[in-house]
Amino acid sequence: MTQLLIVHRDPEIGRDLVQLVKDYTGYESVLTHSESETLVWLRRQPNLRPRILLTQLQAPGLDGFILGALLGEMFSGLQTLFLPAYAASEQRMEVAGSKVFPEPIDGERLISTIERSVRMFSEAPDLFHVLDILQMCCLSRRSGAVQMVSGSNVGTAYLRDGQIVHAETATEYGDGALFEIVSWGEIEFAYDSGVHAGVETIKKAWNALLIDALEEGRRRALPAWRQQTA
């Protein structure tokens, strides 16, 4: 049974990923090379319900965010894994259970994530950690807006050339809003490259800002008497 859609512009890398998945999980994969090719192939296979999309984040004719959103609407419970172009050494923070695989791809971690995703119940939401999404957007030098949802909480981070320039929630804006969003942990998200911030309330570099958000979260988790000295 086909469990995975693998979308990669490089045919050799794509074939290696298909073989890796088959050798270590036994799952069959379909390899396509663009958004349009993927959608055409799926229209010709109306009975196919893939469980996992493994896609490049960005390449000519391919935007992984757009493709993930389209297929997420078509297949409830689809789990998306991203292959960004930046190197693993560029990451500023490690995220447990990450569904982002920078180069060189950690094959063991990829296989483990695929197995975990296949075992999830069929209607499971496609969740990412806030830090994973923001780090991926910043290292990929994205501009636009990322809306993040956790239960009844909704927040938006605005980016320009890989820097977070503004954030807002129902009750906060600027650094405070970003600190609140990071505290939510796992979220669902939507990205729109055409939306830009009307104001800029954040000046600090994105990596320092996210580290500050983590530290603030740890401080708030302490008992009240400890927060005064932390």
PDB file of C-alpha atoms in Angstrom, residues 3-133:
ATOM      1  CA  GLN A   3       1.726   5.358   2.391  1.00  0.00           C
ATOM      2  CA  LEU A   4       3.970   8.231   1.253  1.00  0.00           C
ATOM      3  CA  LEU A   5       4.128  10.947  -1.344  1.00  0.00           C
ATOM      4  CA  ILE A   6       7.710  12.121  -1.839  1.00  0.00           C
ATOM      5  CA  VAL A   7       8.111  15.393  -3.734  1.00  0.00           C
ATOM      6  CA  HIS A   8      11.654  16.371  -4.705  1.00  0.00           C
ATOM      7  CA  ARG A   9      13.090  18.199  -7.714  1.00  0.00           C
ATOM      8  CA  ASP A  10      16.281  16.124  -7.764  1.00  0.00           C
ATOM      9  CA  PRO A  11      15.420  12.704  -9.293  1.00  0.00           C
ATOM     10  CA  GLU A  12      18.442  10.981  -7.751  1.00  0.00           C
ATOM     11  CA  ILE A  13      17.756  12.215  -4.228  1.00  0.00           C
ATOM     12  CA  GLY A  14      14.076  11.390  -4.691  1.00  0.00           C
ATOM     13  CA  ARG A  15      14.853   7.828  -5.749  1.00  0.00           C
ATOM     14  CA  ASP A  16      17.226   7.420  -2.799  1.00  0.00           C
ATOM     15  CA  LEU A  17      14.463   8.515  -0.427  1.00  0.00           C
ATOM     16  CA  VAL A  18      11.985   6.081  -1.994  1.00  0.00           C
ATOM     17  CA  GLN A  19      14.500   3.248  -1.583  1.00  0.00           C
ATOM     18  CA  LEU A  20      15.367   4.254   1.977  1.00  0.00           C
ATOM     19  CA  VAL A  21      11.720   4.169   2.995  1.00  0.00           C
ATOM     20  CA  LYS A  22      11.102   0.840   1.286  1.00  0.00           C
ATOM     21  CA  ASP A  23      14.236  -0.813   2.710  1.00  0.00           C
ATOM     22  CA  TYR A  24      13.597   0.218   6.309  1.00  0.00           C
ATOM     23  CA  THR A  25       9.789   0.302   6.561  1.00  0.00           C
ATOM     24  CA  GLY A  26       8.474  -1.777   3.670  1.00  0.00           C
ATOM     25  CA  TYR A  27       6.175   1.097   2.664  1.00  0.00           C
ATOM     26  CA  GLU A  28       5.733   1.975  -0.986  1.00  0.00           C
ATOM     27  CA  SER A  29       6.233   5.605  -2.009  1.00  0.00           C
ATOM     28  CA  VAL A  30       5.282   7.675  -5.026  1.00  0.00           C
ATOM     29  CA  LEU A  31       7.884  10.155  -6.270  1.00  0.00           C
ATOM     30  CA  THR A  32       6.884  13.382  -8.034  1.00  0.00           C
ATOM     31  CA  HIS A  33       8.896  16.512  -8.801  1.00  0.00           C
ATOM     32  CA  SER A  34       6.556  19.519  -8.570  1.00  0.00           C
ATOM     33  CA  GLU A  35       3.226  20.735  -7.219  1.00  0.00           C
ATOM     34  CA  SER A  36       1.528  20.363 -10.607  1.00  0.00           C
ATOM     35  CA  GLU A  37       2.854  16.852 -11.221  1.00  0.00           C
ATOM     36  CA  THR A  38       1.737  15.775  -7.751  1.00  0.00           C
ATOM     37  CA  LEU A  39      -1.794  17.109  -8.217  1.00  0.00           C
ATOM     38  CA  VAL A  40      -2.127  15.539 -11.679  1.00  0.00           C
ATOM     39  CA  TRP A  41      -0.940  12.173 -10.351  1.00  0.00           C
ATOM     40  CA  LEU A  42      -3.412  12.301  -7.466  1.00  0.00           C
ATOM     41  CA  ARG A  43      -6.326  13.119  -9.778  1.00  0.00           C
ATOM     42  CA  ARG A  44      -5.505   9.938 -11.691  1.00  0.00           C
ATOM     43  CA  GLN A  45      -5.524   7.913  -8.445  1.00  0.00           C
ATOM     44  CA  PRO A  46      -8.893   8.824  -6.850  1.00  0.00           C
ATOM     45  CA  ASN A  47      -8.784   5.923  -4.399  1.00  0.00           C
ATOM     46  CA  LEU A  48      -5.350   6.744  -3.007  1.00  0.00           C
ATOM     47  CA  ARG A  49      -5.215   8.194   0.507  1.00  0.00           C
ATOM     48  CA  PRO A  50      -1.571   8.834   1.438  1.00  0.00           C
ATOM     49  CA  ARG A  51      -0.696   9.126   5.121  1.00  0.00           C
ATOM     50  CA  ILE A  52       2.505  11.167   4.739  1.00  0.00           C
ATOM     51  CA  LEU A  53       3.786  13.955   2.498  1.00  0.00           C
ATOM     52  CA  LEU A  54       7.579  14.241   2.451  1.00  0.00           C
ATOM     53  CA  THR A  55       8.413  17.350   0.450  1.00  0.00           C
ATOM     54  CA  GLN A  56      11.134  19.833  -0.245  1.00  0.00           C
ATOM     55  CA  LEU A  57      10.304  23.133   1.366  1.00  0.00           C
ATOM     56  CA  GLN A  58      11.185  25.176  -1.690  1.00  0.00           C
ATOM     57  CA  ALA A  59      12.464  24.541  -5.219  1.00  0.00           C
ATOM     58  CA  PRO A  60      11.571  25.705  -8.752  1.00  0.00           C
ATOM     59  CA  GLY A  61       7.891  24.877  -9.279  1.00  0.00           C
ATOM     60  CA  LEU A  62       7.508  23.727  -5.692  1.00  0.00           C
ATOM     61  CA  ASP A  63       6.528  25.401  -2.425  1.00  0.00           C
ATOM     62  CA  GLY A  64       6.155  22.825   0.306  1.00  0.00           C
ATOM     63  CA  PHE A  65       3.932  25.083   2.414  1.00  0.00           C
ATOM     64  CA  ILE A  66       1.458  25.547  -0.432  1.00  0.00           C
ATOM     65  CA  LEU A  67       1.502  21.870  -1.397  1.00  0.00           C
ATOM     66  CA  GLY A  68       1.085  20.770   2.220  1.00  0.00           C
ATOM     67  CA  ALA A  69      -1.914  23.059   2.666  1.00  0.00           C
ATOM     68  CA  LEU A  70      -3.561  21.823  -0.551  1.00  0.00           C
ATOM     69  CA  LEU A  71      -3.092  18.149   0.248  1.00  0.00           C
ATOM     70  CA  GLY A  72      -4.072  18.676   3.877  1.00  0.00           C
ATOM     71  CA  GLU A  73      -7.480  19.844   2.651  1.00  0.00           C
ATOM     72  CA  MET A  74      -7.762  16.806   0.379  1.00  0.00           C
ATOM     73  CA  PHE A  75      -6.654  14.161   2.904  1.00  0.00           C
ATOM     74  CA  SER A  76      -7.636  14.606   6.538  1.00  0.00           C
ATOM     75  CA  GLY A  77      -4.958  13.331   8.885  1.00  0.00           C
ATOM     76  CA  LEU A  78      -2.140  13.753   6.351  1.00  0.00           C
ATOM     77  CA  GLN A  79       1.171  14.274   8.148  1.00  0.00           C
ATOM     78  CA  THR A  80       3.683  16.579   6.446  1.00  0.00           C
ATOM     79  CA  LEU A  81       7.476  16.325   6.713  1.00  0.00           C
ATOM     80  CA  PHE A  82       9.674  19.081   5.285  1.00  0.00           C
ATOM     81  CA  LEU A  83      13.092  18.959   3.611  1.00  0.00           C
ATOM     82  CA  PRO A  84      14.526  22.504   3.759  1.00  0.00           C
ATOM     83  CA  ALA A  85      17.608  23.488   1.746  1.00  0.00           C
ATOM     84  CA  TYR A  86      19.680  24.815   4.649  1.00  0.00           C
ATOM     85  CA  ALA A  87      22.221  22.667   6.468  1.00  0.00           C
ATOM     86  CA  ALA A  88      21.544  21.027   9.822  1.00  0.00           C
ATOM     87  CA  SER A  89      24.552  22.927  11.190  1.00  0.00           C
ATOM     88  CA  GLU A  90      22.685  26.218  10.626  1.00  0.00           C
ATOM     89  CA  GLN A  91      19.923  25.332  13.071  1.00  0.00           C
ATOM     90  CA  ARG A  92      20.012  27.316  16.297  1.00  0.00           C
ATOM     91  CA  MET A  93      17.896  24.931  18.364  1.00  0.00           C
ATOM     92  CA  GLU A  94      16.931  21.282  18.387  1.00  0.00           C
ATOM     93  CA  VAL A  95      13.254  20.406  18.662  1.00  0.00           C
ATOM     94  CA  ALA A  96      12.139  17.041  20.032  1.00  0.00           C
ATOM     95  CA  GLY A  97       9.927  15.151  17.597  1.00  0.00           C
ATOM     96  CA  SER A  98      10.797  17.541  14.768  1.00  0.00           C
ATOM     97  CA  LYS A  99       9.220  16.935  11.356  1.00  0.00           C
ATOM     98  CA  VAL A 100      11.862  19.080   9.624  1.00  0.00           C
ATOM     99  CA  PHE A 101      14.890  17.370   8.044  1.00  0.00           C
ATOM    100  CA  PRO A 102      17.669  19.709   6.900  1.00  0.00           C
ATOM    101  CA  GLU A 103      20.680  18.475   4.941  1.00  0.00           C
ATOM    102  CA  PRO A 104      22.322  16.048   5.377  1.00  0.00           C
ATOM    103  CA  ILE A 105      19.132  14.148   6.085  1.00  0.00           C
ATOM    104  CA  ASP A 106      19.235  12.046   9.250  1.00  0.00           C
ATOM    105  CA  GLY A 107      17.914   8.797   7.791  1.00  0.00           C
ATOM    106  CA  GLU A 108      17.402   7.077  11.142  1.00  0.00           C
ATOM    107  CA  ARG A 109      15.363   9.980  12.504  1.00  0.00           C
ATOM    108  CA  LEU A 110      13.389  10.205   9.253  1.00  0.00           C
ATOM    109  CA  ILE A 111      12.430   6.537   9.371  1.00  0.00           C
ATOM    110  CA  SER A 112      11.453   6.822  13.043  1.00  0.00           C
ATOM    111  CA  THR A 113       9.242   9.841  12.268  1.00  0.00           C
ATOM    112  CA  ILE A 114       7.602   8.073   9.324  1.00  0.00           C
ATOM    113  CA  GLU A 115       6.798   5.035  11.480  1.00  0.00           C
ATOM    114  CA  ARG A 116       5.379   7.259  14.221  1.00  0.00           C
ATOM    115  CA  SER A 117       3.270   9.214  11.722  1.00  0.00           C
ATOM    116  CA  VAL A 118       1.807   6.080  10.128  1.00  0.00           C
ATOM    117  CA  ARG A 119       0.733   4.808  13.560  1.00  0.00           C
ATOM    118  CA  MET A 120      -1.218   7.982  14.349  1.00  0.00           C
ATOM    119  CA  PHE A 121      -5.005   7.796  14.189  1.00  0.00           C
ATOM    120  CA  SER A 122      -6.466   8.607  10.779  1.00  0.00           C
ATOM    121  CA  GLU A 123      -7.889  12.043  11.658  1.00  0.00           C
ATOM    122  CA  ALA A 124      -4.885  13.245  13.675  1.00  0.00           C
ATOM    123  CA  PRO A 125      -4.056  16.945  13.174  1.00  0.00           C
ATOM    124  CA  ASP A 126      -0.804  17.817  11.391  1.00  0.00           C
ATOM    125  CA  LEU A 127       1.029  19.372  14.338  1.00  0.00           C
ATOM    126  CA  PHE A 128       4.393  21.142  14.418  1.00  0.00           C
ATOM    127  CA  HIS A 129       6.246  22.773  17.268  1.00  0.00           C
ATOM    128  CA  VAL A 130       6.156  26.571  17.088  1.00  0.00           C
ATOM    129  CA  LEU A 131       9.960  26.690  17.228  1.00  0.00           C
ATOM    130  CA  ASP A 132      10.250  24.318  14.269  1.00  0.00           C
ATOM    131  CA  ILE A 133       8.014  26.449  12.067  1.00  0.00           C
TER     132      ILE A 133
END
